[in-house]
């Protein structure tokens, strides 16, 4: 799992670098707030504070868990990561964007 986190951190750093070069405002929408979408988007939001990240899912219970203090899944460090960026540049919803 540390390898996955390191890869995501490197990917996020590269996104941040390219954004600074091109002066674009980047928004990402991930469809699916499961074991892949939620942690991946939280990591990108953490390392790229200028990127607006939205995670959407048709299951309102899943979204409610991501917006609560008890996340639907456990990954080391994920709870702190989500708490740091949720509502700033990371948003979970069931609504159309």
mmCIF file of C-alpha atoms in Angstrom:
data_model
loop_
_atom_site.group_PDB
_atom_site.id
_atom_site.type_symbol
_atom_site.label_atom_id
_atom_site.label_comp_id
_atom_site.label_asym_id
_atom_site.label_seq_id
_atom_site.Cartn_x
_atom_site.Cartn_y
_atom_site.Cartn_z
ATOM 1 C CA UNK A 1 0.000 0.000 0.000
ATOM 2 C CA UNK A 2 2.903 2.351 0.557
ATOM 3 C CA UNK A 3 3.843 1.874 -3.088
ATOM 4 C CA UNK A 4 0.340 2.930 -4.188
ATOM 5 C CA UNK A 5 0.474 6.017 -1.976
ATOM 6 C CA UNK A 6 3.925 6.946 -3.275
ATOM 7 C CA UNK A 7 2.720 6.552 -6.865
ATOM 8 C CA UNK A 8 -0.307 8.776 -6.184
ATOM 9 C CA UNK A 9 1.872 11.377 -4.499
ATOM 10 C CA UNK A 10 4.184 11.420 -7.536
ATOM 11 C CA UNK A 11 1.220 11.666 -9.892
ATOM 12 C CA UNK A 12 -0.249 14.533 -7.882
ATOM 13 C CA UNK A 13 3.101 16.341 -7.867
ATOM 14 C CA UNK A 14 3.313 16.034 -11.647
ATOM 15 C CA UNK A 15 -0.239 17.387 -12.046
ATOM 16 C CA UNK A 16 0.671 20.328 -9.819
ATOM 17 C CA UNK A 17 3.845 21.018 -11.827
ATOM 18 C CA UNK A 18 2.020 20.968 -15.152
ATOM 19 C CA UNK A 19 -0.726 23.210 -13.813
ATOM 20 C CA UNK A 20 1.821 25.816 -12.757
ATOM 21 C CA UNK A 21 3.392 25.721 -16.213
ATOM 22 C CA UNK A 22 0.138 26.115 -18.122
ATOM 23 C CA UNK A 23 -1.714 28.435 -15.695
ATOM 24 C CA UNK A 24 -4.931 26.435 -16.005
ATOM 25 C CA UNK A 25 -7.596 25.866 -13.396
ATOM 26 C CA UNK A 26 -8.121 22.142 -13.146
ATOM 27 C CA UNK A 27 -11.244 20.423 -11.899
ATOM 28 C CA UNK A 28 -11.493 16.653 -11.560
ATOM 29 C CA UNK A 29 -14.667 14.616 -11.242
ATOM 30 C CA UNK A 30 -14.446 11.000 -10.180
ATOM 31 C CA UNK A 31 -17.488 8.788 -10.635
ATOM 32 C CA UNK A 32 -17.608 6.252 -7.830
ATOM 33 C CA UNK A 33 -16.764 6.783 -4.162
ATOM 34 C CA UNK A 34 -15.470 3.309 -3.451
ATOM 35 C CA UNK A 35 -12.123 1.753 -2.610
ATOM 36 C CA UNK A 36 -10.368 3.363 -5.570
ATOM 37 C CA UNK A 37 -12.116 6.670 -6.219
ATOM 38 C CA UNK A 38 -12.261 8.042 -2.685
ATOM 39 C CA UNK A 39 -8.652 7.443 -1.604
ATOM 40 C CA UNK A 40 -7.210 8.395 -5.001
ATOM 41 C CA UNK A 41 -9.084 11.677 -5.159
ATOM 42 C CA UNK A 42 -8.285 12.486 -1.515
ATOM 43 C CA UNK A 43 -4.584 12.022 -2.253
ATOM 44 C CA UNK A 44 -4.734 14.208 -5.349
ATOM 45 C CA UNK A 45 -6.629 16.888 -3.395
ATOM 46 C CA UNK A 46 -4.022 16.774 -0.616
ATOM 47 C CA UNK A 47 -1.016 17.168 -2.885
ATOM 48 C CA UNK A 48 -2.699 19.561 -5.349
ATOM 49 C CA UNK A 49 -4.559 22.161 -3.279
ATOM 50 C CA UNK A 50 -5.285 24.240 -6.397
ATOM 51 C CA UNK A 51 -7.187 21.370 -8.044
ATOM 52 C CA UNK A 52 -10.917 21.210 -7.342
ATOM 53 C CA UNK A 53 -11.792 17.533 -6.845
ATOM 54 C CA UNK A 54 -15.353 16.166 -6.863
ATOM 55 C CA UNK A 55 -16.305 12.576 -6.107
ATOM 56 C CA UNK A 56 -19.835 11.580 -7.059
ATOM 57 C CA UNK A 57 -21.746 8.392 -6.384
ATOM 58 C CA UNK A 58 -25.375 7.335 -6.780
ATOM 59 C CA UNK A 59 -25.414 5.836 -3.291
ATOM 60 C CA UNK A 60 -26.307 8.588 -0.782
ATOM 61 C CA UNK A 61 -25.232 6.394 2.164
ATOM 62 C CA UNK A 62 -21.748 6.038 0.689
ATOM 63 C CA UNK A 63 -21.472 9.797 0.203
ATOM 64 C CA UNK A 64 -22.762 10.428 3.731
ATOM 65 C CA UNK A 65 -19.986 8.194 5.092
ATOM 66 C CA UNK A 66 -17.320 10.085 3.149
ATOM 67 C CA UNK A 67 -18.731 13.326 4.551
ATOM 68 C CA UNK A 68 -18.776 11.993 8.127
ATOM 69 C CA UNK A 69 -16.069 11.431 10.734
ATOM 70 C CA UNK A 70 -16.175 7.666 10.080
ATOM 71 C CA UNK A 71 -15.030 6.927 6.541
ATOM 72 C CA UNK A 72 -16.464 3.888 4.701
ATOM 73 C CA UNK A 73 -13.013 2.317 4.268
ATOM 74 C CA UNK A 74 -9.735 2.196 6.145
ATOM 75 C CA UNK A 75 -6.378 3.064 4.666
ATOM 76 C CA UNK A 76 -3.460 4.220 6.819
ATOM 77 C CA UNK A 77 -3.467 8.027 6.869
ATOM 78 C CA UNK A 78 -6.654 8.359 4.821
ATOM 79 C CA UNK A 79 -8.754 9.769 7.663
ATOM 80 C CA UNK A 80 -6.339 12.638 8.294
ATOM 81 C CA UNK A 81 -5.947 13.255 4.578
ATOM 82 C CA UNK A 82 -9.700 13.538 3.987
ATOM 83 C CA UNK A 83 -10.253 15.742 7.035
ATOM 84 C CA UNK A 84 -7.539 18.122 5.834
ATOM 85 C CA UNK A 85 -9.008 18.720 2.359
ATOM 86 C CA UNK A 86 -12.727 17.896 2.574
ATOM 87 C CA UNK A 87 -14.779 21.025 1.984
ATOM 88 C CA UNK A 88 -11.736 22.949 0.751
ATOM 89 C CA UNK A 89 -10.867 21.346 -2.557
ATOM 90 C CA UNK A 90 -12.372 17.856 -2.074
ATOM 91 C CA UNK A 91 -16.133 17.400 -2.305
ATOM 92 C CA UNK A 92 -18.316 14.285 -2.082
ATOM 93 C CA UNK A 93 -21.862 14.405 -3.465
ATOM 94 C CA UNK A 94 -24.653 12.565 -5.230
ATOM 95 C CA UNK A 95 -25.619 15.621 -7.271
ATOM 96 C CA UNK A 96 -24.883 16.397 -10.885
ATOM 97 C CA UNK A 97 -22.037 18.810 -11.419
#
